[in-house]
Amino acid sequence: MTQSFSNPLVEQRDFIAGKAAISLEDKAVIAISGEDRLTWLNDILSQKLDELAVGVSTEALWLDAQGRIVRDFHIIDDGETTWLITFKAELEELLTQLKRMVFRAKVVITDRTEDFVVIATWNKSVSETYSSNGVSLQWQDPWPTTSPGGWRYGDKPIAAWEYREALVPITTEPHVWQSFTKAGTMALDALRVAAFKPAGPNEVDEKALPHESDWLATAVHMNKGCYRGQEAVAKVHNLGHPPRRLVFLHLDGSAHALPNTGDEVYLGEELVGKVTSVGQHFEMGPIALALVKRNVSLDAELSIVSGTETISATQEVIVPQSAGSVIDLGEFRAKKK
């Protein structure tokens, strides 16, 4: 994907103003049709989807049996087909695994990635958006509002996040750029970091739990029935604490360059985490998201090792150390006595 076409700070402003749009070349599009599609998706994903209303945007996570995140999905249903937007990495493996889980359900899974381009905008419609069964397929991110059945550990982020993704047929994409200028992904990265918004694959690794990044707020329904990973999610939420927490980092602006995703984060000489997303914000300057150990002091100054350079960083809490353990076992045990 193109990171920037000219000046990423100008592109950010144009994107927020509705003048620019971003082509998300790393996105895949999957169509799920059939009369059992919503109940089937409800059984395998973290969000309550069996009663998803037509045209309503939501997001969900696909978890493993230990409650770790495999990938995230942006979802909208048109009354006949449920449309999933996700990252392209390991797409063939994903499609194979989904098809293996159909069993006797009346569901048809179709890869539509080659038919569409995903166009990102800021609170603005794209006239070339594909209409399916009379529904315009433009997904609107529910973040930062806590969705029904969700749970937010931290404070609601202050920075605005009015993000949309439109499915535009490949054949009509050129017309989009008659109404919008092109912005690169650096503009989007900075705005997403400022809004504390987790996204795959950046905030998804082999150990990622939804509790660590406050993804329970919009992508997990805590009161729905069983799905893969549900027991592990409930156990950490009710009785335990996630081992890591997502933090927002203000980076030392005197550094010669921004860190890279995956760069290691240190407290003194101790390795305590890694950078997951980075941005150069037009107002905040250099910023980042990082996953760090839960017990890292909230006011500790951290450092990021990026190549030969060390970059100082101060924290802003996204997920507090107290996340999880919402059931007071002390009170429960007292009642038993």
mmCIF file of C-alpha atoms in Angstrom:
data_model
loop_
_atom_site.group_PDB
_atom_site.id
_atom_site.type_symbol
_atom_site.label_atom_id
_atom_site.label_comp_id
_atom_site.label_asym_id
_atom_site.label_seq_id
_atom_site.Cartn_x
_atom_site.Cartn_y
_atom_site.Cartn_z
ATOM 1 C CA MET A 1 0.000 0.000 0.000
ATOM 2 C CA THR A 2 1.065 3.581 -0.562
ATOM 3 C CA GLN A 3 2.096 5.212 2.711
ATOM 4 C CA SER A 4 1.900 8.772 1.420
ATOM 5 C CA PHE A 5 1.368 10.575 -1.871
ATOM 6 C CA SER A 6 2.830 13.909 -0.794
ATOM 7 C CA ASN A 7 2.740 15.262 2.765
ATOM 8 C CA PRO A 8 1.145 12.827 5.255
ATOM 9 C CA LEU A 9 0.210 15.646 7.654
ATOM 10 C CA VAL A 10 -1.673 17.476 4.916
ATOM 11 C CA GLU A 11 -3.261 14.185 3.878
ATOM 12 C CA GLN A 12 -4.525 13.697 7.445
ATOM 13 C CA ARG A 13 -6.227 17.067 7.435
ATOM 14 C CA ASP A 14 -7.728 16.437 4.004
ATOM 15 C CA PHE A 15 -8.925 13.003 5.099
ATOM 16 C CA ILE A 16 -10.692 14.420 8.183
ATOM 17 C CA ALA A 17 -12.187 17.215 6.086
ATOM 18 C CA GLY A 18 -13.698 14.665 3.704
ATOM 19 C CA LYS A 19 -11.544 15.775 0.797
ATOM 20 C CA ALA A 20 -9.312 12.679 0.665
ATOM 21 C CA ALA A 21 -9.887 8.915 0.739
ATOM 22 C CA ILE A 22 -7.565 5.955 1.177
ATOM 23 C CA SER A 23 -7.406 2.764 -0.897
ATOM 24 C CA LEU A 24 -6.869 -0.184 1.456
ATOM 25 C CA GLU A 25 -5.078 -2.659 -0.758
ATOM 26 C CA ASP A 26 -4.384 -5.014 2.156
ATOM 27 C CA LYS A 27 -8.093 -5.762 2.735
ATOM 28 C CA ALA A 28 -9.959 -8.907 1.712
ATOM 29 C CA VAL A 29 -13.713 -9.195 1.129
ATOM 30 C CA ILE A 30 -15.661 -12.375 1.909
ATOM 31 C CA ALA A 31 -19.365 -12.898 1.187
ATOM 32 C CA ILE A 32 -21.353 -15.340 3.338
ATOM 33 C CA SER A 33 -24.759 -16.256 1.892
ATOM 34 C CA GLY A 34 -27.398 -18.824 2.781
ATOM 35 C CA GLU A 35 -30.276 -18.868 5.243
ATOM 36 C CA ASP A 36 -28.082 -20.061 8.145
ATOM 37 C CA ARG A 37 -25.340 -17.466 7.634
ATOM 38 C CA LEU A 38 -26.053 -15.310 10.718
ATOM 39 C CA THR A 39 -26.570 -18.166 13.166
ATOM 40 C CA TRP A 40 -23.462 -19.873 11.795
ATOM 41 C CA LEU A 41 -21.356 -16.731 12.179
ATOM 42 C CA ASN A 42 -22.823 -16.208 15.650
ATOM 43 C CA ASP A 43 -21.569 -19.682 16.616
ATOM 44 C CA ILE A 44 -17.979 -19.091 15.519
ATOM 45 C CA LEU A 45 -17.308 -15.381 16.145
ATOM 46 C CA SER A 46 -17.210 -13.272 19.323
ATOM 47 C CA GLN A 47 -20.014 -10.850 18.412
ATOM 48 C CA LYS A 48 -23.741 -11.510 18.676
ATOM 49 C CA LEU A 49 -24.712 -11.845 15.019
ATOM 50 C CA ASP A 50 -27.797 -14.079 14.915
ATOM 51 C CA GLU A 51 -30.067 -11.018 15.076
ATOM 52 C CA LEU A 52 -27.855 -8.571 13.150
ATOM 53 C CA ALA A 53 -30.094 -5.966 11.537
ATOM 54 C CA VAL A 54 -29.824 -5.220 7.833
ATOM 55 C CA GLY A 55 -27.355 -2.423 7.101
ATOM 56 C CA VAL A 56 -25.987 -2.234 10.655
ATOM 57 C CA SER A 57 -22.179 -2.206 11.014
ATOM 58 C CA THR A 58 -20.441 -4.284 13.660
ATOM 59 C CA GLU A 59 -17.099 -5.949 14.244
ATOM 60 C CA ALA A 60 -16.146 -9.358 15.596
ATOM 61 C CA LEU A 61 -13.103 -11.435 16.463
ATOM 62 C CA TRP A 62 -12.222 -14.953 15.483
ATOM 63 C CA LEU A 63 -10.534 -16.567 18.459
ATOM 64 C CA ASP A 64 -8.719 -19.821 19.097
ATOM 65 C CA ALA A 65 -9.755 -22.205 21.876
ATOM 66 C CA GLN A 66 -7.553 -20.309 24.370
ATOM 67 C CA GLY A 67 -9.332 -17.031 23.636
ATOM 68 C CA ARG A 68 -6.422 -15.585 21.651
ATOM 69 C CA ILE A 69 -7.234 -13.402 18.649
ATOM 70 C CA VAL A 70 -6.727 -14.975 15.232
ATOM 71 C CA ARG A 71 -8.138 -12.016 13.252
ATOM 72 C CA ASP A 72 -10.770 -9.278 13.293
ATOM 73 C CA PHE A 73 -13.720 -8.837 10.923
ATOM 74 C CA HIS A 74 -15.725 -5.766 9.906
ATOM 75 C CA ILE A 75 -19.264 -6.951 9.200
ATOM 76 C CA ILE A 76 -22.408 -5.696 7.467
ATOM 77 C CA ASP A 77 -25.447 -7.697 6.304
ATOM 78 C CA ASP A 78 -27.733 -6.840 3.382
ATOM 79 C CA GLY A 79 -30.577 -9.214 4.266
ATOM 80 C CA GLU A 80 -29.342 -11.983 1.964
ATOM 81 C CA THR A 81 -25.553 -11.888 2.309
ATOM 82 C CA THR A 82 -23.224 -11.041 5.176
ATOM 83 C CA TRP A 83 -20.122 -9.162 4.044
ATOM 84 C CA LEU A 84 -16.847 -9.552 5.935
ATOM 85 C CA ILE A 85 -13.847 -7.244 5.560
ATOM 86 C CA THR A 86 -10.551 -8.446 6.995
ATOM 87 C CA PHE A 87 -6.827 -8.267 6.305
ATOM 88 C CA LYS A 88 -5.468 -10.283 3.368
ATOM 89 C CA ALA A 89 -2.630 -12.059 5.167
ATOM 90 C CA GLU A 90 -3.132 -15.846 5.167
ATOM 91 C CA LEU A 91 -6.441 -15.440 3.316
ATOM 92 C CA GLU A 92 -6.382 -18.872 1.671
ATOM 93 C CA GLU A 93 -5.843 -20.554 5.024
ATOM 94 C CA LEU A 94 -8.737 -18.535 6.478
ATOM 95 C CA LEU A 95 -11.108 -19.548 3.669
ATOM 96 C CA THR A 96 -10.142 -23.201 4.030
ATOM 97 C CA GLN A 97 -10.750 -23.147 7.782
ATOM 98 C CA LEU A 98 -14.102 -21.382 7.422
ATOM 99 C CA LYS A 99 -15.315 -23.900 4.842
ATOM 100 C CA ARG A 100 -14.309 -26.775 7.132
ATOM 101 C CA MET A 101 -16.577 -25.340 9.838
ATOM 102 C CA VAL A 102 -19.746 -25.209 7.710
ATOM 103 C CA PHE A 103 -20.766 -28.839 8.327
ATOM 104 C CA ARG A 104 -24.523 -29.061 7.576
ATOM 105 C CA ALA A 105 -25.278 -25.341 7.836
ATOM 106 C CA LYS A 106 -26.907 -23.771 4.794
ATOM 107 C CA VAL A 107 -24.026 -21.411 4.128
ATOM 108 C CA VAL A 108 -22.002 -20.491 1.042
ATOM 109 C CA ILE A 109 -18.616 -18.811 1.430
ATOM 110 C CA THR A 110 -17.303 -16.772 -1.504
ATOM 111 C CA ASP A 111 -14.044 -14.851 -1.797
ATOM 112 C CA ARG A 112 -14.943 -11.505 -3.417
ATOM 113 C CA THR A 113 -11.556 -9.855 -2.873
ATOM 114 C CA GLU A 114 -10.783 -9.600 -6.583
ATOM 115 C CA ASP A 115 -14.122 -7.896 -7.258
ATOM 116 C CA PHE A 116 -13.819 -4.993 -4.823
ATOM 117 C CA VAL A 117 -11.468 -2.375 -3.505
ATOM 118 C CA VAL A 118 -11.992 -1.168 0.070
ATOM 119 C CA ILE A 119 -12.005 2.633 0.280
ATOM 120 C CA ALA A 120 -11.573 4.347 3.668
ATOM 121 C CA THR A 121 -13.199 7.702 4.390
ATOM 122 C CA TRP A 122 -13.831 9.915 7.410
ATOM 123 C CA ASN A 123 -17.557 10.305 8.068
ATOM 124 C CA LYS A 124 -18.331 10.645 4.375
ATOM 125 C CA SER A 125 -20.149 8.429 1.907
ATOM 126 C CA VAL A 126 -18.641 7.193 -1.348
ATOM 127 C CA SER A 127 -21.159 7.433 -4.172
ATOM 128 C CA GLU A 128 -19.535 4.498 -5.995
ATOM 129 C CA THR A 129 -20.185 2.147 -3.033
ATOM 130 C CA TYR A 130 -21.667 -1.170 -4.136
ATOM 131 C CA SER A 131 -25.371 -1.627 -3.377
ATOM 132 C CA SER A 132 -26.388 -5.207 -2.598
ATOM 133 C CA ASN A 133 -30.056 -6.093 -2.145
ATOM 134 C CA GLY A 134 -30.735 -2.363 -1.831
ATOM 135 C CA VAL A 135 -28.146 -1.873 0.935
ATOM 136 C CA SER A 136 -25.127 0.385 0.425
ATOM 137 C CA LEU A 137 -22.125 -1.624 1.599
ATOM 138 C CA GLN A 138 -20.370 1.050 3.600
ATOM 139 C CA TRP A 139 -19.161 -0.124 6.993
ATOM 140 C CA GLN A 140 -19.011 2.411 9.834
ATOM 141 C CA ASP A 141 -16.728 1.609 12.740
ATOM 142 C CA PRO A 142 -18.643 1.400 16.054
ATOM 143 C CA TRP A 143 -15.492 2.451 17.959
ATOM 144 C CA PRO A 144 -15.245 4.193 20.416
ATOM 145 C CA THR A 145 -18.857 3.644 21.542
ATOM 146 C CA THR A 146 -19.294 0.546 23.685
ATOM 147 C CA SER A 147 -21.548 -1.817 21.729
ATOM 148 C CA PRO A 148 -24.477 -3.717 23.294
ATOM 149 C CA GLY A 149 -23.040 -6.579 25.345
ATOM 150 C CA GLY A 150 -19.573 -5.018 25.282
ATOM 151 C CA TRP A 151 -17.316 -3.952 28.133
ATOM 152 C CA ARG A 152 -14.768 -1.138 28.269
ATOM 153 C CA TYR A 153 -12.032 -1.217 30.920
ATOM 154 C CA GLY A 154 -10.463 2.149 30.188
ATOM 155 C CA ASP A 155 -11.824 5.618 29.598
ATOM 156 C CA LYS A 156 -13.411 6.422 26.264
ATOM 157 C CA PRO A 157 -10.725 7.979 24.038
ATOM 158 C CA ILE A 158 -10.959 11.726 23.536
ATOM 159 C CA ALA A 159 -9.677 11.826 19.953
ATOM 160 C CA ALA A 160 -12.374 11.509 17.308
ATOM 161 C CA TRP A 161 -12.745 8.347 15.227
ATOM 162 C CA GLU A 162 -15.336 8.602 12.444
ATOM 163 C CA TYR A 163 -13.950 5.881 10.210
ATOM 164 C CA ARG A 164 -15.754 4.168 7.339
ATOM 165 C CA GLU A 165 -14.921 1.485 4.783
ATOM 166 C CA ALA A 166 -16.784 1.323 1.474
ATOM 167 C CA LEU A 167 -16.871 -1.660 -0.862
ATOM 168 C CA VAL A 168 -16.345 -0.267 -4.350
ATOM 169 C CA PRO A 169 -16.359 -2.488 -7.459
ATOM 170 C CA ILE A 170 -12.937 -2.639 -9.102
ATOM 171 C CA THR A 171 -14.445 -1.427 -12.373
ATOM 172 C CA THR A 172 -15.799 1.797 -10.867
ATOM 173 C CA GLU A 173 -12.883 2.655 -8.561
ATOM 174 C CA PRO A 174 -11.418 5.252 -10.998
ATOM 175 C CA HIS A 175 -14.571 7.340 -10.543
ATOM 176 C CA VAL A 176 -13.900 7.602 -6.801
ATOM 177 C CA TRP A 177 -10.856 9.775 -7.472
ATOM 178 C CA GLN A 178 -12.955 12.324 -9.327
ATOM 179 C CA SER A 179 -14.518 13.195 -5.941
ATOM 180 C CA PHE A 180 -11.577 12.551 -3.589
ATOM 181 C CA THR A 181 -7.848 13.126 -3.597
ATOM 182 C CA LYS A 182 -5.658 10.193 -2.610
ATOM 183 C CA ALA A 183 -4.193 9.888 0.874
ATOM 184 C CA GLY A 184 -1.743 7.247 2.057
ATOM 185 C CA THR A 185 -1.947 4.822 4.949
ATOM 186 C CA MET A 186 0.346 6.959 7.152
ATOM 187 C CA ALA A 187 -2.542 9.410 7.554
ATOM 188 C CA LEU A 188 -4.869 6.637 8.688
ATOM 189 C CA ASP A 189 -2.309 5.069 11.026
ATOM 190 C CA ALA A 190 -1.798 8.319 12.916
ATOM 191 C CA LEU A 191 -5.507 8.950 13.371
ATOM 192 C CA ARG A 192 -6.151 5.367 14.505
ATOM 193 C CA VAL A 193 -3.334 5.492 17.057
ATOM 194 C CA ALA A 194 -4.674 8.798 18.413
ATOM 195 C CA ALA A 195 -8.109 7.178 18.852
ATOM 196 C CA PHE A 196 -6.615 4.157 20.728
ATOM 197 C CA LYS A 197 -8.227 1.918 18.111
ATOM 198 C CA PRO A 198 -6.810 -1.635 17.841
ATOM 199 C CA ALA A 199 -6.770 -3.286 14.428
ATOM 200 C CA GLY A 200 -5.501 -6.456 12.829
ATOM 201 C CA PRO A 201 -2.895 -7.441 12.007
ATOM 202 C CA ASN A 202 -1.028 -4.765 14.005
ATOM 203 C CA GLU A 203 -2.504 -5.483 17.449
ATOM 204 C CA VAL A 204 -2.869 -9.206 16.724
ATOM 205 C CA ASP A 205 -0.050 -11.616 17.504
ATOM 206 C CA GLU A 206 0.145 -15.223 18.671
ATOM 207 C CA LYS A 207 -0.631 -14.191 22.278
ATOM 208 C CA ALA A 208 -3.182 -11.389 21.799
ATOM 209 C CA LEU A 209 -6.259 -11.418 24.025
ATOM 210 C CA PRO A 210 -9.173 -9.025 23.365
ATOM 211 C CA HIS A 211 -8.976 -7.750 26.965
ATOM 212 C CA GLU A 212 -5.470 -6.375 26.391
ATOM 213 C CA SER A 213 -6.565 -3.760 23.853
ATOM 214 C CA ASP A 214 -10.084 -2.958 25.155
ATOM 215 C CA TRP A 215 -11.544 -4.808 22.175
ATOM 216 C CA LEU A 216 -14.289 -6.190 24.417
ATOM 217 C CA ALA A 217 -15.910 -2.771 23.939
ATOM 218 C CA THR A 218 -16.914 -3.221 20.304
ATOM 219 C CA ALA A 219 -15.980 -6.707 19.085
ATOM 220 C CA VAL A 220 -17.106 -9.081 21.859
ATOM 221 C CA HIS A 221 -20.591 -9.685 23.258
ATOM 222 C CA MET A 222 -20.178 -10.802 26.864
ATOM 223 C CA ASN A 223 -23.709 -12.205 27.243
ATOM 224 C CA LYS A 224 -24.120 -14.314 24.116
ATOM 225 C CA GLY A 225 -23.957 -18.087 23.882
ATOM 226 C CA CYS A 226 -20.945 -20.278 23.305
ATOM 227 C CA TYR A 227 -18.353 -19.704 20.586
ATOM 228 C CA ARG A 228 -14.759 -20.804 20.244
ATOM 229 C CA GLY A 229 -12.682 -19.103 22.940
ATOM 230 C CA GLN A 230 -15.710 -17.887 24.918
ATOM 231 C CA GLU A 231 -14.820 -19.783 28.077
ATOM 232 C CA ALA A 232 -11.290 -18.371 28.120
ATOM 233 C CA VAL A 233 -12.550 -14.829 27.471
ATOM 234 C CA ALA A 234 -15.036 -15.090 30.348
ATOM 235 C CA LYS A 235 -12.439 -16.557 32.720
ATOM 236 C CA VAL A 236 -9.958 -13.716 32.222
ATOM 237 C CA HIS A 237 -12.713 -11.096 32.374
ATOM 238 C CA ASN A 238 -14.366 -12.469 35.510
ATOM 239 C CA LEU A 239 -11.504 -13.963 37.510
ATOM 240 C CA GLY A 240 -8.142 -12.972 36.072
ATOM 241 C CA HIS A 241 -6.180 -10.171 34.432
ATOM 242 C CA PRO A 242 -4.751 -10.004 30.903
ATOM 243 C CA PRO A 243 -0.951 -10.384 31.037
ATOM 244 C CA ARG A 244 -0.393 -7.336 28.820
ATOM 245 C CA ARG A 245 -2.105 -4.013 28.251
ATOM 246 C CA LEU A 246 -2.245 -1.655 25.282
ATOM 247 C CA VAL A 247 -0.724 1.751 25.968
ATOM 248 C CA PHE A 248 -0.612 5.008 24.042
ATOM 249 C CA LEU A 249 2.888 6.443 23.755
ATOM 250 C CA HIS A 250 3.964 10.032 23.245
ATOM 251 C CA LEU A 251 7.331 9.760 21.516
ATOM 252 C CA ASP A 252 10.319 12.041 21.883
ATOM 253 C CA GLY A 253 10.038 14.394 18.925
ATOM 254 C CA SER A 254 13.791 14.937 18.746
ATOM 255 C CA ALA A 255 14.317 11.432 17.351
ATOM 256 C CA HIS A 256 15.499 11.261 13.756
ATOM 257 C CA ALA A 257 12.825 8.785 12.687
ATOM 258 C CA LEU A 258 9.713 7.024 13.882
ATOM 259 C CA PRO A 259 10.063 3.544 15.368
ATOM 260 C CA ASN A 260 8.860 0.517 13.451
ATOM 261 C CA THR A 261 6.078 -1.863 14.364
ATOM 262 C CA GLY A 262 7.602 -4.726 16.305
ATOM 263 C CA ASP A 263 10.362 -2.611 17.869
ATOM 264 C CA GLU A 264 11.065 -3.580 21.476
ATOM 265 C CA VAL A 265 9.950 -1.442 24.427
ATOM 266 C CA TYR A 266 12.123 -1.251 27.557
ATOM 267 C CA LEU A 267 11.763 -0.074 31.138
ATOM 268 C CA GLY A 268 15.345 0.637 32.020
ATOM 269 C CA GLU A 269 17.159 -2.480 30.817
ATOM 270 C CA GLU A 270 14.114 -4.751 31.096
ATOM 271 C CA LEU A 271 12.244 -5.753 27.942
ATOM 272 C CA VAL A 272 8.570 -5.064 28.721
ATOM 273 C CA GLY A 273 6.773 -5.035 25.373
ATOM 274 C CA LYS A 274 6.688 -4.113 21.715
ATOM 275 C CA VAL A 275 5.389 -1.375 19.438
ATOM 276 C CA THR A 276 2.283 -2.386 17.473
ATOM 277 C CA SER A 277 1.343 0.802 15.550
ATOM 278 C CA VAL A 278 3.060 4.119 14.828
ATOM 279 C CA GLY A 279 1.934 7.495 13.540
ATOM 280 C CA GLN A 280 3.004 11.109 12.987
ATOM 281 C CA HIS A 281 -0.093 13.036 14.044
ATOM 282 C CA PHE A 282 -0.722 16.505 12.662
ATOM 283 C CA GLU A 283 -1.442 17.856 16.168
ATOM 284 C CA MET A 284 0.102 15.387 18.648
ATOM 285 C CA GLY A 285 3.354 14.745 16.816
ATOM 286 C CA PRO A 286 4.995 11.285 16.921
ATOM 287 C CA ILE A 287 2.796 8.719 18.687
ATOM 288 C CA ALA A 288 2.478 4.955 18.960
ATOM 289 C CA LEU A 289 0.548 2.046 20.420
ATOM 290 C CA ALA A 290 2.396 -0.677 22.283
ATOM 291 C CA LEU A 291 1.583 -3.860 24.165
ATOM 292 C CA VAL A 292 3.455 -3.941 27.473
ATOM 293 C CA LYS A 293 3.448 -6.117 30.568
ATOM 294 C CA ARG A 294 0.460 -5.407 32.795
ATOM 295 C CA ASN A 295 2.539 -4.547 35.875
ATOM 296 C CA VAL A 296 4.628 -1.842 34.185
ATOM 297 C CA SER A 297 4.227 1.289 36.313
ATOM 298 C CA LEU A 298 1.723 3.701 34.782
ATOM 299 C CA ASP A 299 3.996 6.714 35.186
ATOM 300 C CA ALA A 300 7.214 5.022 34.098
ATOM 301 C CA GLU A 301 9.114 6.535 31.182
ATOM 302 C CA LEU A 302 9.796 3.887 28.582
ATOM 303 C CA SER A 303 12.285 3.612 25.757
ATOM 304 C CA ILE A 304 11.997 2.074 22.314
ATOM 305 C CA VAL A 305 14.987 0.524 20.610
ATOM 306 C CA SER A 306 14.695 1.080 16.871
ATOM 307 C CA GLY A 307 17.768 -0.002 14.960
ATOM 308 C CA THR A 308 20.678 1.933 16.403
ATOM 309 C CA GLU A 309 18.448 4.610 17.948
ATOM 310 C CA THR A 310 16.744 4.732 21.343
ATOM 311 C CA ILE A 311 13.533 6.769 21.540
ATOM 312 C CA SER A 312 12.061 7.953 24.836
ATOM 313 C CA ALA A 313 8.317 7.540 25.356
ATOM 314 C CA THR A 314 5.762 8.512 27.999
ATOM 315 C CA GLN A 315 2.610 6.486 28.574
ATOM 316 C CA GLU A 316 -1.057 7.321 28.480
ATOM 317 C CA VAL A 317 -3.341 4.611 29.862
ATOM 318 C CA ILE A 318 -5.671 2.818 27.463
ATOM 319 C CA VAL A 319 -6.245 -0.391 29.414
ATOM 320 C CA PRO A 320 -5.722 -0.040 33.186
ATOM 321 C CA GLN A 321 -3.788 -2.552 35.269
ATOM 322 C CA SER A 322 -7.052 -3.461 36.979
ATOM 323 C CA ALA A 323 -8.626 -4.793 33.745
ATOM 324 C CA GLY A 324 -10.414 -8.087 34.302
ATOM 325 C CA SER A 325 -11.351 -9.766 37.584
ATOM 326 C CA VAL A 326 -14.779 -8.099 37.625
ATOM 327 C CA ILE A 327 -16.179 -10.683 40.056
ATOM 328 C CA ASP A 328 -15.346 -9.968 43.706
ATOM 329 C CA LEU A 329 -14.419 -13.423 45.010
ATOM 330 C CA GLY A 330 -13.806 -12.007 48.478
ATOM 331 C CA GLU A 331 -17.435 -10.955 48.743
ATOM 332 C CA PHE A 332 -18.525 -14.296 47.273
ATOM 333 C CA ARG A 333 -16.490 -16.274 49.821
ATOM 334 C CA ALA A 334 -17.791 -14.108 52.645
ATOM 335 C CA LYS A 335 -21.347 -14.967 51.678
ATOM 336 C CA LYS A 336 -20.497 -18.693 51.668
ATOM 337 C CA LYS A 337 -19.316 -18.430 55.278
#
